[in-house]
mmCIF file of C-alpha atoms and ligand atoms in Angstrom:
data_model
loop_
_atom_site.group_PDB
_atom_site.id
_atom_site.type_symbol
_atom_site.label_atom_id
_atom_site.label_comp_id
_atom_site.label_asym_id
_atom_site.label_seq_id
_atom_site.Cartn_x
_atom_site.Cartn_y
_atom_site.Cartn_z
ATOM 1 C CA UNK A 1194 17.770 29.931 -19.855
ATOM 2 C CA UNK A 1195 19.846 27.239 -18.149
ATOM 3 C CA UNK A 1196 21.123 24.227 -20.203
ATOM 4 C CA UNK A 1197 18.785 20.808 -19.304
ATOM 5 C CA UNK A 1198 21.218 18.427 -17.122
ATOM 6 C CA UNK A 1199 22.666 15.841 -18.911
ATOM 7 C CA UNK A 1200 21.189 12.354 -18.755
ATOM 8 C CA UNK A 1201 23.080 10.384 -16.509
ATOM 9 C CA UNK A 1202 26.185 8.342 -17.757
ATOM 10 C CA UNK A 1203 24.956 5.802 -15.824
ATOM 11 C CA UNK A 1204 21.710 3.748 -15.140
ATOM 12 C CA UNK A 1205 19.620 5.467 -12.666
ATOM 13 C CA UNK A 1206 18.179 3.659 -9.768
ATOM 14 C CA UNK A 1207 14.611 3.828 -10.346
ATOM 15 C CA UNK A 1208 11.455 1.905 -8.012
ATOM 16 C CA UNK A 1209 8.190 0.473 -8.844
ATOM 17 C CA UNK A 1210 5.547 -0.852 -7.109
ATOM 18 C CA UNK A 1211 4.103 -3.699 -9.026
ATOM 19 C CA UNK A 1212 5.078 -5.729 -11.768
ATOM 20 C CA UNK A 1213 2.363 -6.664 -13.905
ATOM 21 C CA UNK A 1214 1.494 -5.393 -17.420
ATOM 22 C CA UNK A 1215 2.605 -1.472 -16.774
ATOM 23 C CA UNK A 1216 5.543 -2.600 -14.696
ATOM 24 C CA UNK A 1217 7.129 -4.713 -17.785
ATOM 25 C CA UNK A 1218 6.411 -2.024 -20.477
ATOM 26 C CA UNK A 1219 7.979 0.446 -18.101
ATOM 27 C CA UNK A 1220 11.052 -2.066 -17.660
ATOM 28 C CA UNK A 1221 11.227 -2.188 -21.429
ATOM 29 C CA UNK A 1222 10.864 1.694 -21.962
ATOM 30 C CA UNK A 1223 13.903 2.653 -19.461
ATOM 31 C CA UNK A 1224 16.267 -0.760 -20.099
ATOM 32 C CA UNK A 1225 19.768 -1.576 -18.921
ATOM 33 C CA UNK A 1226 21.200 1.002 -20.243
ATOM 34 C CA UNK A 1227 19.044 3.776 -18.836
ATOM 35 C CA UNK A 1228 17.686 2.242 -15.557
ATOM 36 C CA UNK A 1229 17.812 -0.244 -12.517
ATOM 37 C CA UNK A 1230 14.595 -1.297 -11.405
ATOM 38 C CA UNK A 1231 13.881 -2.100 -7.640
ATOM 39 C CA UNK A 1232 10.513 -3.396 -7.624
ATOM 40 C CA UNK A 1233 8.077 -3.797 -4.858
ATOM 41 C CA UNK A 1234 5.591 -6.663 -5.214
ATOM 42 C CA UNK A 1235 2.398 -8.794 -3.332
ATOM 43 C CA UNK A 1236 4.937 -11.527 -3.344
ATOM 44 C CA UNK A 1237 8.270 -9.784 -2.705
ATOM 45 C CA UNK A 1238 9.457 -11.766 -6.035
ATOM 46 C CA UNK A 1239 8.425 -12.560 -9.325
ATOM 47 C CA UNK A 1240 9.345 -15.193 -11.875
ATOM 48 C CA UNK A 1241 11.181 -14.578 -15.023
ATOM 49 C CA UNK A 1242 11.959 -10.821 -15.156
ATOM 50 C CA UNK A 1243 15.314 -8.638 -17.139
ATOM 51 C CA UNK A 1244 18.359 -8.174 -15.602
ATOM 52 C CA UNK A 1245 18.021 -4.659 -15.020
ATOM 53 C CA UNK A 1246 14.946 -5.645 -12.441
ATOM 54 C CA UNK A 1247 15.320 -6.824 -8.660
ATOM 55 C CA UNK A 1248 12.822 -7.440 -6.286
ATOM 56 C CA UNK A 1249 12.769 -6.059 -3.330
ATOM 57 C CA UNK A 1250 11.532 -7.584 -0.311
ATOM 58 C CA UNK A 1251 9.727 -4.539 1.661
ATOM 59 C CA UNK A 1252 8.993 -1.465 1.354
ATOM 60 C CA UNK A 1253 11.846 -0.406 4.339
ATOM 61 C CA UNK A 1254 14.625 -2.497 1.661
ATOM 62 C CA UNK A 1255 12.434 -0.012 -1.095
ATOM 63 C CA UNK A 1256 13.303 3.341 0.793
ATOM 64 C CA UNK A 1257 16.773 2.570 1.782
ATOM 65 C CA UNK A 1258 17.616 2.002 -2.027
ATOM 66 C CA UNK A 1259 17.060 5.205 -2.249
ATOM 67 C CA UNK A 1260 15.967 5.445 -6.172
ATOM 68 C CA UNK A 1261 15.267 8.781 -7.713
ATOM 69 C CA UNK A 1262 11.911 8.094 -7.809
ATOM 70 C CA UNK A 1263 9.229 5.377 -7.731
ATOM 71 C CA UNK A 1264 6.376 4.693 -9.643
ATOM 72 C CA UNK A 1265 3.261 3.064 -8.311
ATOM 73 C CA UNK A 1266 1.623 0.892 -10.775
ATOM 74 C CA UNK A 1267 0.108 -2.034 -8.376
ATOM 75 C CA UNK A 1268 -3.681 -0.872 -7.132
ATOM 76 C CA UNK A 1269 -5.539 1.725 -5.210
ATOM 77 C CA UNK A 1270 -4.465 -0.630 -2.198
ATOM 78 C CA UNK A 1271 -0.526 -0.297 -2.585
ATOM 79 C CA UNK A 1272 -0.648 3.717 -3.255
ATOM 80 C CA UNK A 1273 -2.399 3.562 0.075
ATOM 81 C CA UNK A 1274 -0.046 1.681 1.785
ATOM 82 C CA UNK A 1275 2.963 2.727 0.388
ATOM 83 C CA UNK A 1276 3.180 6.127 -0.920
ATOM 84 C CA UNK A 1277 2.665 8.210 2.017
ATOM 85 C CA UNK A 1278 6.191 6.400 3.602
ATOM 86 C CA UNK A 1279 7.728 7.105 0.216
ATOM 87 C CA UNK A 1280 6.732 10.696 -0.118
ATOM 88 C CA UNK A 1281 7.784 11.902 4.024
ATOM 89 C CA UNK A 1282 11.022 9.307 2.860
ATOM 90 C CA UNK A 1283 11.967 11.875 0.472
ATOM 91 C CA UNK A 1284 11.115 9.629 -2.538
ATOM 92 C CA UNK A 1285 9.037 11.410 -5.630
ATOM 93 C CA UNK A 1286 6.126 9.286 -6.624
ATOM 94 C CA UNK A 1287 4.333 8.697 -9.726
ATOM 95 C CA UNK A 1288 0.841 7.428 -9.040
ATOM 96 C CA UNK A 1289 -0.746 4.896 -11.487
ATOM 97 C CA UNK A 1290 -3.963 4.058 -9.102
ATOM 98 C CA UNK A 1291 -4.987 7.608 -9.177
ATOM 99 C CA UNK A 1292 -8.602 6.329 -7.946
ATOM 100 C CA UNK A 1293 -6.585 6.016 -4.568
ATOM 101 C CA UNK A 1294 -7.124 9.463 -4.179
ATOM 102 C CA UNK A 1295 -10.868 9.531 -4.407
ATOM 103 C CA UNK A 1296 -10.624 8.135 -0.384
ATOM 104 C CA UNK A 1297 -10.080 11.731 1.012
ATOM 105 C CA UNK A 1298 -8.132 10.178 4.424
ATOM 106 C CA UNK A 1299 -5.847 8.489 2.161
ATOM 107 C CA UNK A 1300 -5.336 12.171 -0.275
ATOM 108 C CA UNK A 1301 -4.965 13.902 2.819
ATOM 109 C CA UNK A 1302 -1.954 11.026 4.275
ATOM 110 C CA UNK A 1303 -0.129 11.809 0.818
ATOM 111 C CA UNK A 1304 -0.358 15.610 1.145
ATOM 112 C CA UNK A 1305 0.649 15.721 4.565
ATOM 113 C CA UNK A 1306 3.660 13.440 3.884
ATOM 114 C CA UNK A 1307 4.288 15.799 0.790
ATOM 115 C CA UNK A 1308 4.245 19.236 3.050
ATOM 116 C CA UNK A 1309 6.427 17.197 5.605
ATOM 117 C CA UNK A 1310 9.232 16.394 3.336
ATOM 118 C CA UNK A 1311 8.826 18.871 0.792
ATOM 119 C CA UNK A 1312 8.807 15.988 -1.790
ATOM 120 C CA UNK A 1313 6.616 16.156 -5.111
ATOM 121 C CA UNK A 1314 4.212 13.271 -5.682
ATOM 122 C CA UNK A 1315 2.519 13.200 -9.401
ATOM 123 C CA UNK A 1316 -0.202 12.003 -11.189
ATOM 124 C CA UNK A 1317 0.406 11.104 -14.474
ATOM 125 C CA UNK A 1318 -2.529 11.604 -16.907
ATOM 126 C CA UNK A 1319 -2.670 7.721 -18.111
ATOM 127 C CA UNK A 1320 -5.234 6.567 -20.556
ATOM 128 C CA UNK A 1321 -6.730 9.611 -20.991
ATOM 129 C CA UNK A 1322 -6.158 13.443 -21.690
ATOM 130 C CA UNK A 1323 -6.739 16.952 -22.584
ATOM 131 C CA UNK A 1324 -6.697 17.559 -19.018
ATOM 132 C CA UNK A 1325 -4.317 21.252 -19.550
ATOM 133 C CA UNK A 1326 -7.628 22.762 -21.405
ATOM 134 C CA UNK A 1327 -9.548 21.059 -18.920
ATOM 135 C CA UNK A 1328 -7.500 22.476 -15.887
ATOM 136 C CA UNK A 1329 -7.846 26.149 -17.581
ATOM 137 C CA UNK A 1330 -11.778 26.071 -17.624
ATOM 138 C CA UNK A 1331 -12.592 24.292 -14.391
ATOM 139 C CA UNK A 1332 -12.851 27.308 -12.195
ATOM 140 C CA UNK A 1333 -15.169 29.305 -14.403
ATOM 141 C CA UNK A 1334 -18.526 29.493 -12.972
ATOM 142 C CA UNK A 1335 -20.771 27.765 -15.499
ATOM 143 C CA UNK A 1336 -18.198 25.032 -16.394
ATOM 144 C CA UNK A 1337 -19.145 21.190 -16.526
ATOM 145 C CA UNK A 1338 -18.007 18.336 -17.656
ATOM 146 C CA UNK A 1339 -18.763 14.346 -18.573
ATOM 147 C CA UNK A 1340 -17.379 11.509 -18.795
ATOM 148 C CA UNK A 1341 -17.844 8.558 -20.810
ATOM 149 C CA UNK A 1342 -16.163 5.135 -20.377
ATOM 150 C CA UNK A 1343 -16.707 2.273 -23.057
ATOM 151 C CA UNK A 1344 -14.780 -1.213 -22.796
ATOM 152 C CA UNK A 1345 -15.128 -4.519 -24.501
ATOM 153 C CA UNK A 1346 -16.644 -7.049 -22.489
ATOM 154 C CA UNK A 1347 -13.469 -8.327 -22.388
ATOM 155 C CA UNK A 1348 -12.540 -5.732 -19.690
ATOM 156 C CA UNK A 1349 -15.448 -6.204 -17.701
ATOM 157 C CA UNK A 1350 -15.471 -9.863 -17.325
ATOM 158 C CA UNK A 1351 -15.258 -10.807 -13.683
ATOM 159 C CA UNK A 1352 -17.491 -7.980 -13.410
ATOM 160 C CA UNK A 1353 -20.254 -8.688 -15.624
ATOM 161 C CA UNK A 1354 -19.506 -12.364 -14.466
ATOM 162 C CA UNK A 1355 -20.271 -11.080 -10.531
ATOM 163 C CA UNK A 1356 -23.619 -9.555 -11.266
ATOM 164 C CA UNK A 1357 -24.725 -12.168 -13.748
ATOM 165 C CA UNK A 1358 -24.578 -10.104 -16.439
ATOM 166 C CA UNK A 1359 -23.240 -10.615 -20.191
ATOM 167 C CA UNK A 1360 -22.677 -7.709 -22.576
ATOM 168 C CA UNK A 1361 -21.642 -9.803 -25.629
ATOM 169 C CA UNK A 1362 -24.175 -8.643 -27.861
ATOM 170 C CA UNK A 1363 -25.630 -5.683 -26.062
ATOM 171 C CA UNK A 1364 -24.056 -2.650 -24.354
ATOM 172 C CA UNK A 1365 -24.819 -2.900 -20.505
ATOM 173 C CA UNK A 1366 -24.737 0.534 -18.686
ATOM 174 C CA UNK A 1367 -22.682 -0.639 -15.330
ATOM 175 C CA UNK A 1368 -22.739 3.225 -13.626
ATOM 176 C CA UNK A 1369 -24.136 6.401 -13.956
ATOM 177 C CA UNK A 1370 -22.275 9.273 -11.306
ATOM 178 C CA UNK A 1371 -18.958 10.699 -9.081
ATOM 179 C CA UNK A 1372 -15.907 10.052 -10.241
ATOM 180 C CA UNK A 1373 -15.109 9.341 -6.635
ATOM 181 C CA UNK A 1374 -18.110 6.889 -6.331
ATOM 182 C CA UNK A 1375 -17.298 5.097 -10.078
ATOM 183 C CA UNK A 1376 -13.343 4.253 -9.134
ATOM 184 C CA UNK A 1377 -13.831 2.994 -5.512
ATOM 185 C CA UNK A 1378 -16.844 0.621 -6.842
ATOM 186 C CA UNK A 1379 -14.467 -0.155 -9.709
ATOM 187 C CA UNK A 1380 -10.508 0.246 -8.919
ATOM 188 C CA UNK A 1381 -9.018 -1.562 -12.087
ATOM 189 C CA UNK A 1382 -11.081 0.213 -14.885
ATOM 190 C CA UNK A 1383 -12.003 4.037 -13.644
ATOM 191 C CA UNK A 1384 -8.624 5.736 -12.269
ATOM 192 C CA UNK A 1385 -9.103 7.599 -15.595
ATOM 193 C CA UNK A 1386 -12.337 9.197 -14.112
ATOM 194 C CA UNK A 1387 -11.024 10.284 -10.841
ATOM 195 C CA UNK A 1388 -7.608 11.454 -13.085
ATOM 196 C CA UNK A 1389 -10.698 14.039 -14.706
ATOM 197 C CA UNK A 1390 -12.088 14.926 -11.582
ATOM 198 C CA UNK A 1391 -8.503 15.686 -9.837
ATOM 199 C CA UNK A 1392 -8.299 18.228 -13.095
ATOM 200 C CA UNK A 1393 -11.250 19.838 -13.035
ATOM 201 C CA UNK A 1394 -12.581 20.264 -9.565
ATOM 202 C CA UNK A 1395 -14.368 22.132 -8.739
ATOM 203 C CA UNK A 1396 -16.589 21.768 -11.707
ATOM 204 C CA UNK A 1397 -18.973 18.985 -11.997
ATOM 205 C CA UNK A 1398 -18.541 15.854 -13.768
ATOM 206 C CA UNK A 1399 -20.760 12.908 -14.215
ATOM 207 C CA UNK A 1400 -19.734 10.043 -15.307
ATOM 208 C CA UNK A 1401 -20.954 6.822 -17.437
ATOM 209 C CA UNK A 1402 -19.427 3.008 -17.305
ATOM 210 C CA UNK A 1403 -20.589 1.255 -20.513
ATOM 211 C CA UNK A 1404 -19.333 -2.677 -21.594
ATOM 212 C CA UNK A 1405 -19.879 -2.193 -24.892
ATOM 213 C CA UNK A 1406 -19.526 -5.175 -27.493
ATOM 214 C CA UNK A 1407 -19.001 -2.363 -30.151
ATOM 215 C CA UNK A 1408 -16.373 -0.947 -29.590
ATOM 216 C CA UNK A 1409 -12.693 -2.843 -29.574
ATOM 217 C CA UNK A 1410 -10.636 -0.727 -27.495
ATOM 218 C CA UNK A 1411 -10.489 1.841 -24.406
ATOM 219 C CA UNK A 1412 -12.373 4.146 -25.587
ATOM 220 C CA UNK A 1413 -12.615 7.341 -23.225
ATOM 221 C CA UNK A 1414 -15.116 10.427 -23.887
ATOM 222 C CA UNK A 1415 -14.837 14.050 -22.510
ATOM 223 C CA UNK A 1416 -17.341 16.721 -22.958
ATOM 224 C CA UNK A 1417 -16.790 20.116 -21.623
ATOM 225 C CA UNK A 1418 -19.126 22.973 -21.883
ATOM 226 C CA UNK A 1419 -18.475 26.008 -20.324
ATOM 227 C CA UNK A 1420 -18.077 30.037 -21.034
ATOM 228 C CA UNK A 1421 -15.452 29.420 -22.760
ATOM 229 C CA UNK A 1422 -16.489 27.304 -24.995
ATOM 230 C CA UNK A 1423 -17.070 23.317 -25.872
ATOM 231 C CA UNK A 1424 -14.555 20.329 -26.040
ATOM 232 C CA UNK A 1425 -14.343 17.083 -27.039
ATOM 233 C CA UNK A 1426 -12.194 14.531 -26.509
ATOM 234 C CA UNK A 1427 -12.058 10.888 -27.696
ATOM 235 C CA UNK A 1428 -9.453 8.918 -27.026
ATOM 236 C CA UNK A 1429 -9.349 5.340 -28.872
ATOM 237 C CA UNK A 1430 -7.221 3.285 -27.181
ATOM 238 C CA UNK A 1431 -5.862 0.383 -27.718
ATOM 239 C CA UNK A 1432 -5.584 -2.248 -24.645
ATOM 240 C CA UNK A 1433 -2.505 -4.384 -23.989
ATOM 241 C CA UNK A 1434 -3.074 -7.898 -24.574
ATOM 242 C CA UNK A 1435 -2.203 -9.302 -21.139
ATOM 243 C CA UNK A 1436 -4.787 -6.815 -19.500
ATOM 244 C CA UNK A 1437 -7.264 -5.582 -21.357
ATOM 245 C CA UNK A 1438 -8.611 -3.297 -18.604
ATOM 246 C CA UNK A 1439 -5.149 -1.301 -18.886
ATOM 247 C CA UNK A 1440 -4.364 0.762 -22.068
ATOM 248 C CA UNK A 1441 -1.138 0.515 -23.554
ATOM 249 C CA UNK A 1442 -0.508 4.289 -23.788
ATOM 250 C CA UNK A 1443 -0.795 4.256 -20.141
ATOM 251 C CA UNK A 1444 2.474 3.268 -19.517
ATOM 252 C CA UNK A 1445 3.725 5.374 -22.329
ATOM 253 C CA UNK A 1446 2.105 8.431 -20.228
ATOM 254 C CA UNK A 1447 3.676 6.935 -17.057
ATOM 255 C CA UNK A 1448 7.257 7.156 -18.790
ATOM 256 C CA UNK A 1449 6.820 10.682 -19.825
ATOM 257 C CA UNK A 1450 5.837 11.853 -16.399
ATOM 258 C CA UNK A 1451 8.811 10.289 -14.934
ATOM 259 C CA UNK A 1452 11.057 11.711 -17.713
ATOM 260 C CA UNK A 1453 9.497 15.371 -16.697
ATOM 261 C CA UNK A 1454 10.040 14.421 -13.334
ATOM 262 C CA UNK A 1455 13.595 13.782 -13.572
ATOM 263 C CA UNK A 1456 14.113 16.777 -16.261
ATOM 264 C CA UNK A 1457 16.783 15.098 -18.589
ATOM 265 C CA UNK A 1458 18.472 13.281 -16.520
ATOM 266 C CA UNK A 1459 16.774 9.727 -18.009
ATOM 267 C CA UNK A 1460 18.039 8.700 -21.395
HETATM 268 N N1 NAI B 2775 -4.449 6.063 -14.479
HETATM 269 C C1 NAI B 2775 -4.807 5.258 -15.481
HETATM 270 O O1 NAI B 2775 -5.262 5.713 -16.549
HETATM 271 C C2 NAI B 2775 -4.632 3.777 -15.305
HETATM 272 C C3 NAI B 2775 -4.277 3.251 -14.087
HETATM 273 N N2 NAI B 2775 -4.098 1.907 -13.922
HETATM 274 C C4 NAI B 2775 -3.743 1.423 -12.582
HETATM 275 O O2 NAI B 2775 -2.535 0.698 -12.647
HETATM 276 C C5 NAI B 2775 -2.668 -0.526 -11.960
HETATM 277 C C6 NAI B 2775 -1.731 -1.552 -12.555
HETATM 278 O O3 NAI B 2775 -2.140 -1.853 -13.881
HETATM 279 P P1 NAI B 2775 -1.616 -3.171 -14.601
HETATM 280 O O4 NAI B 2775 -0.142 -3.204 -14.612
HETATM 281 O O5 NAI B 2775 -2.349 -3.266 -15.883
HETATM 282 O O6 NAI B 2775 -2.170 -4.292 -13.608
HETATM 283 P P2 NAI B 2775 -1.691 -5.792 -13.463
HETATM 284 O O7 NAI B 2775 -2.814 -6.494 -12.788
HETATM 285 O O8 NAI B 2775 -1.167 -6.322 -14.742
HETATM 286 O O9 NAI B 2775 -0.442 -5.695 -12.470
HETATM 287 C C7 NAI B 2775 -0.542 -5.242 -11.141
HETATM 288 C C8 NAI B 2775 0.689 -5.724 -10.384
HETATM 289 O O10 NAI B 2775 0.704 -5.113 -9.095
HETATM 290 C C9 NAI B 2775 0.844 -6.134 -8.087
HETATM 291 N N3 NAI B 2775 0.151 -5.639 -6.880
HETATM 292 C C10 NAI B 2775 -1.174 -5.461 -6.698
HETATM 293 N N4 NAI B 2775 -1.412 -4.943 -5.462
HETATM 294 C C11 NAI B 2775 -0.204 -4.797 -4.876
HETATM 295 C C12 NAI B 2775 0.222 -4.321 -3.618
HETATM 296 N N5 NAI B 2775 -0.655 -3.915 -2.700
HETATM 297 N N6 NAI B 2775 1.553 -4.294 -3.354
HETATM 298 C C13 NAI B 2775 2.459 -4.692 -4.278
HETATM 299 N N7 NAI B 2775 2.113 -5.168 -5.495
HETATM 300 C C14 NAI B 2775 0.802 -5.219 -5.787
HETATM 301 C C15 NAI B 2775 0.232 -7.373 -8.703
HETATM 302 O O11 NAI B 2775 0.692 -8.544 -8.068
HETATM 303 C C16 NAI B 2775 0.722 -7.217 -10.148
HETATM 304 O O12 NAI B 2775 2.087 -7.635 -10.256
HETATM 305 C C17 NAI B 2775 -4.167 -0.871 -12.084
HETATM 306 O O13 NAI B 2775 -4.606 -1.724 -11.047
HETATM 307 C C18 NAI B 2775 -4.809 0.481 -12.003
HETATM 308 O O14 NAI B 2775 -5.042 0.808 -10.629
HETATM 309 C C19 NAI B 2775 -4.218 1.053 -14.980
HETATM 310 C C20 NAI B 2775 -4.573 1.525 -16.210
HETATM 311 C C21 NAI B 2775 -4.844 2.918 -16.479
HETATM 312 O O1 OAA B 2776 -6.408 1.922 -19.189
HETATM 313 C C1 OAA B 2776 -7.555 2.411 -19.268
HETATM 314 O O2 OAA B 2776 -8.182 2.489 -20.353
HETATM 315 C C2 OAA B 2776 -8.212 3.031 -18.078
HETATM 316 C C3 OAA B 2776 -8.167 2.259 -16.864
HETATM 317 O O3 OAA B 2776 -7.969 1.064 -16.828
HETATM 318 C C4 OAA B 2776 -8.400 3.002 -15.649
HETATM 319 O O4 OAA B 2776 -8.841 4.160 -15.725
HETATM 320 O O5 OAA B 2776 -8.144 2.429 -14.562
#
């Protein structure tokens, strides 16, 4: 077997599309020492940010950078308008928003792109996963699967706050369906779901959007039945303080797609 590259000597030039509370852990994961961050925001410049981070003021100034990759960690809205020019650029994308996907004119713009220029584009399994044993049941026959999401009400605010709802001392069931139909009704809390259903298509999964005031993380349920068997999955996780929608081991799954991606060449 070949020896794995050697990580680079010096900081690779890496992109991101957003800066907000997955941006700055990722910043923090790959520092100076490992990384230079071009970063792609609404505002085409943030406040206080680390050295090793620049904005950028476009996505054209993004491409001609030319960083080894670029991870999207912004909204369903930026992997739509962004990633296809990355992707037929050349540039390997990591995709955060994986809901993005659910809009099948938007899927098919990445995959095109993707054929075109022969460049990979990922999706990194985020707050949730199991998704290998998921992948290696989905195409039996009898396979299903479902999906359980339970926040604090904490995550749900200016949701619960829209519909005039409070869940601070009972649960309140916000969804009951598609993957596809729970992450375009709610873009910041259910790119986990759509994550599932990119895994396991084409078996069925339902899915279930609780606020729940018992619980005090992420907590994400997967129940497989099929031939081969039954699975369960809970994953317990714990949210980052500036956005409790996100979970903090989302960023940690971001990192290790990239380093995969990159295959030794990151510190
Ligand atoms: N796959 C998964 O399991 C998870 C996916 N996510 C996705 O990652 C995204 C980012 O999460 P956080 O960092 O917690 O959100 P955040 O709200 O802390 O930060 C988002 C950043 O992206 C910027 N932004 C938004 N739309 C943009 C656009 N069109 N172009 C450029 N910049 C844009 C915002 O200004 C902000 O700086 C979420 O919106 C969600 O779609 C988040 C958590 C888990
Ligand atoms: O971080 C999480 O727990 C999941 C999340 O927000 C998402 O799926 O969009």
């Amino acid at each position: 077997m070949a020896a794995p590259p050697a990580p680079s000597a010096v900081p690779i030039q890496l992109g991101m599309i957003g800066f907000g509370v997955l941006g700055r852990e990722l910043a923090a994961i790959f520092g100076p020492d490992t990384a230079l961050w071009r970063v792609l925001t609404r505002t085409g410049s943030f406040g206080q940010v680390p050295r090793h981070v620049n904005a950028v003021a476009n996505i054209e100034a993004l491409i001609a950078a030319r960083p080894a990759a670029v991870i999207e960690a912004a909204g369903q809205t930026a992997v739509e308008a962004y990633v296809p020019r990355l992707v037929a650029a050349g540039i390997p994308v990591i995709i955060a928003s994986t809901g993005a996907l659910a809009n099948p004119a938007v899927a098919a713009r990445i995959e095109a792109a993707h054929r075109q220029s022969r460049t990979p584009y990922l999706t990194a399994p985020g707050a949730i996963g199991g998704l290998d044993y998921v992948a290696s049941v989905a195409g039996l026959p009898d396979a299903r699967l479902r999906y359980i999401s339970r926040k604090p009400p904490a995550a749900w605010a200016e949701e619960l706050a829209a519909r005039g709802l409070s869940a601070d001392r009972e649960a309140v069931d916000l969804f009951e369906g598609t993957a596809e139909a729970a992450t375009l009704l709610y873009p910041r809390n259910l790119n986990a779901a759509l994550t599932l259903a990119l895994a396991c298509r084409p078996a069925p999964l339902s899915v279930r959007i609780i606020a729940d005031p018992a619980v005090t993380g992420n907590v994400h349920e997967i129940e497989v039945e099929s031939v081969a068997g039954r699975a369960q999955f809970r994953f317990a996780n714990v949210p980052s303080p500036d956005n409790p929608k996100t979970s903090r081991v989302t960023a940690l799954s971001l990192a290790a797609a990239l380093r995969g991606l990159l295959a030794g060449s990151l510190r």
